[in-house]
Short mmCIF file of C-alpha atoms in Angstrom, two decimals:
data_model
loop_
_atom_site.label_atom_id
_atom_site.label_comp_id
_atom_site.label_asym_id
_atom_site.label_seq_id
_atom_site.Cartn_x
_atom_site.Cartn_y
_atom_site.Cartn_z
CA MET A 1 59.66 50.72 300.43
CA LYS A 2 62.66 52.95 300.26
CA LEU A 3 65.93 51.76 298.54
CA SER A 4 67.60 51.14 301.72
CA GLU A 5 64.92 48.60 302.92
CA LEU A 6 65.10 46.64 299.58
CA ASN A 7 69.07 46.33 299.58
CA HIS A 8 68.48 45.33 303.50
CA HIS A 9 66.03 42.54 302.60
CA LEU A 10 68.21 41.41 299.54
CA GLY A 11 70.94 40.72 302.18
CA GLU A 12 68.68 38.35 303.95
CA LEU A 13 67.41 36.33 301.06
CA THR A 14 68.65 33.26 298.76
CA GLN A 15 65.98 33.56 296.39
CA LEU A 16 63.77 36.19 295.00
CA ASN A 17 60.04 36.07 294.79
CA LEU A 18 57.83 38.73 293.18
CA VAL A 19 54.13 38.85 293.90
CA LEU A 20 51.57 41.03 291.92
CA PRO A 21 48.91 42.74 293.73
CA GLY A 22 46.23 39.83 293.13
CA GLY A 23 48.49 37.22 294.67
CA GLU A 24 49.92 35.99 291.52
CA PRO A 25 53.72 35.23 291.43
CA VAL A 26 55.67 36.87 288.80
CA PRO A 27 57.24 34.02 287.12
CA ALA A 28 60.67 33.21 288.55
CA HIS A 29 62.51 33.74 285.33
CA PHE A 30 62.07 37.53 285.28
CA HIS A 31 65.00 39.76 284.32
CA ILE A 32 65.51 43.38 285.72
CA THR A 33 66.12 45.26 282.58
CA GLU A 34 66.57 48.58 284.12
CA ALA A 35 67.77 50.18 287.45
CA GLY A 36 67.70 53.88 287.84
CA LEU A 37 66.29 57.10 289.11
CA THR A 38 63.03 58.16 287.69
CA THR A 39 62.33 62.13 288.71
CA LYS A 40 58.85 63.51 288.17
CA HIS A 41 58.87 67.41 288.12
CA PHE A 42 55.18 68.76 287.57
CA VAL A 43 52.71 71.24 288.60
CA ASP A 44 49.58 69.99 290.60
CA CYS A 45 45.97 71.33 290.16
CA GLY A 46 46.67 73.88 292.52
CA GLY A 47 49.46 75.16 290.77
CA THR A 48 52.15 73.97 293.28
CA VAL A 49 55.32 72.91 291.66
CA ARG A 50 56.44 69.35 292.80
CA THR A 51 58.92 66.91 292.33
CA GLU A 52 58.99 63.18 293.09
CA LYS A 53 61.91 60.90 292.61
CA TYR A 54 61.84 57.05 292.72
CA ALA A 55 64.41 54.15 292.46
CA ASN A 56 62.75 52.55 289.34
CA LEU A 57 63.35 48.82 288.52
CA GLN A 58 61.94 47.71 285.43
CA VAL A 59 60.80 43.82 285.64
CA TRP A 60 60.44 41.89 282.40
CA VAL A 61 59.67 38.36 281.82
CA ALA A 62 61.11 36.38 278.78
CA GLN A 63 61.15 33.23 277.42
CA ASP A 64 64.29 31.80 279.14
CA THR A 65 62.52 29.77 281.61
CA ASP A 66 66.05 28.45 283.11
CA HIS A 67 67.26 32.36 284.20
CA ARG A 68 66.76 32.98 288.02
CA LEU A 69 68.27 36.26 289.20
CA SER A 70 69.53 36.20 292.55
CA PRO A 71 69.26 38.50 295.21
CA VAL A 72 73.32 38.97 295.26
CA LYS A 73 72.98 39.94 291.57
CA LEU A 74 70.32 42.38 292.06
CA LYS A 75 72.03 44.01 295.06
CA ASN A 76 74.97 44.29 292.63
CA ILE A 77 72.85 45.96 289.91
CA LEU A 78 71.60 48.37 292.66
CA ASP A 79 75.35 48.93 293.42
CA ILE A 80 76.16 49.91 290.03
CA ALA A 81 73.33 52.27 289.70
CA LYS A 82 74.14 53.90 293.24
CA ASN A 83 75.62 57.12 291.68
CA LEU A 84 72.29 57.66 289.86
CA PHE A 85 70.42 57.89 293.31
CA GLU A 86 72.44 61.09 294.19
CA GLY A 87 72.75 60.00 297.74
CA GLU A 88 69.11 59.92 298.21
CA ASP A 89 67.10 56.99 299.45
CA PRO A 90 63.99 57.09 297.36
CA GLU A 91 60.96 55.30 297.42
CA VAL A 92 61.38 51.98 295.02
CA GLU A 93 58.97 51.91 292.13
CA ILE A 94 58.68 48.56 289.86
CA GLU A 95 57.73 48.91 286.15
CA TYR A 96 55.92 45.60 284.91
CA GLN A 97 54.49 44.57 281.65
CA SER A 98 50.60 43.82 281.79
CA GLN A 99 48.42 45.15 279.11
CA THR A 100 50.57 48.16 279.57
CA ILE A 101 53.37 49.38 281.50
CA GLY A 102 52.07 48.97 285.13
CA ARG A 103 53.81 51.12 288.10
CA TYR A 104 53.89 49.57 291.35
CA GLY A 105 54.86 50.28 294.72
CA LEU A 106 56.79 47.77 296.54
CA ASP A 107 56.58 45.84 300.10
CA PHE A 108 58.13 43.17 301.75
CA ARG A 109 55.86 40.01 303.50
CA GLY A 110 57.26 36.89 304.53
CA ASN A 111 59.98 36.07 302.16
CA SER A 112 58.45 37.72 299.17
CA PHE A 113 58.27 41.31 297.62
CA GLN A 114 54.71 42.34 296.92
CA PHE A 115 54.06 44.52 294.16
CA THR A 116 51.50 47.25 295.73
CA PRO A 117 48.91 49.38 293.59
CA LYS A 118 49.64 52.82 293.13
CA ARG A 119 46.61 55.25 292.73
CA THR A 120 45.83 58.58 291.41
CA ASP A 121 45.03 61.61 293.58
CA CYS A 122 44.28 65.04 293.69
CA LEU A 123 47.46 66.83 295.47
CA ALA A 124 45.37 70.28 295.94
CA GLY A 125 42.04 68.99 297.15
CA ASP A 126 41.74 72.01 299.54
CA GLN A 127 42.35 74.39 296.43
CA CYS A 128 39.87 72.71 294.00
CA GLY A 129 37.00 71.68 296.28
CA VAL A 130 37.54 68.08 296.64
CA PRO A 131 36.39 67.13 300.06
CA ALA A 132 38.93 65.57 302.74
CA LYS A 133 39.20 61.73 302.64
CA LYS A 134 37.04 60.10 305.46
CA LYS A 135 38.11 56.57 306.72
CA VAL A 136 35.70 54.24 305.65
CA LYS A 137 35.01 50.66 307.35
CA LEU A 138 35.26 47.64 305.33
CA SER A 139 31.36 46.77 306.03
CA GLU A 140 30.46 50.41 304.67
CA LEU A 141 32.56 49.75 301.58
CA GLN A 142 31.02 46.37 300.98
CA THR A 143 27.35 47.83 301.63
CA ALA A 144 28.43 50.80 298.98
CA SER A 145 29.57 48.37 296.31
CA SER A 146 26.32 46.51 296.44
CA SER A 147 24.04 49.66 296.03
CA CYS A 148 26.34 51.46 294.05
CA CYS A 149 25.45 53.16 290.55
CA THR A 150 21.61 52.91 291.33
CA PRO A 151 19.78 56.05 292.10
CA GLY A 152 20.60 57.32 295.12
CA GLY A 153 23.44 54.61 295.75
CA GLY A 154 26.00 57.53 296.04
CA CYS A 155 28.77 56.58 293.94
CA CYS A 156 28.50 58.87 291.06
#
């Protein structure tokens, strides 16, 4: 989700609902402790220099169970941070504490913001011998998972 989409949805809501990838709700008394621009400037395994930018929101749950952040208040926080985004409309990235700081994408479903898993990937697979990804049907995944890590199972 882009920052502009987040702002659009905030304008339509009366309360904020955040949901973790497994369907568990983030406690309603969460805080947004940081809003800013995160820039990652790196070299991939193929030697290509890349830059990624995210509108980063840090979600934190404290012991103050009466706290509720309204959509209007979050919109105000994003307005204060607007100059940090340098006129761009970056993807939103959420930081949330689990066993370590987890980083998630963001989607909007129904009336809730859904944290979406982020995955590592090889960005230069054509240069380092990683075969192109093929689309796999759910039935193939279920079959693969039942035979995985057995001789000839094809998972390793």
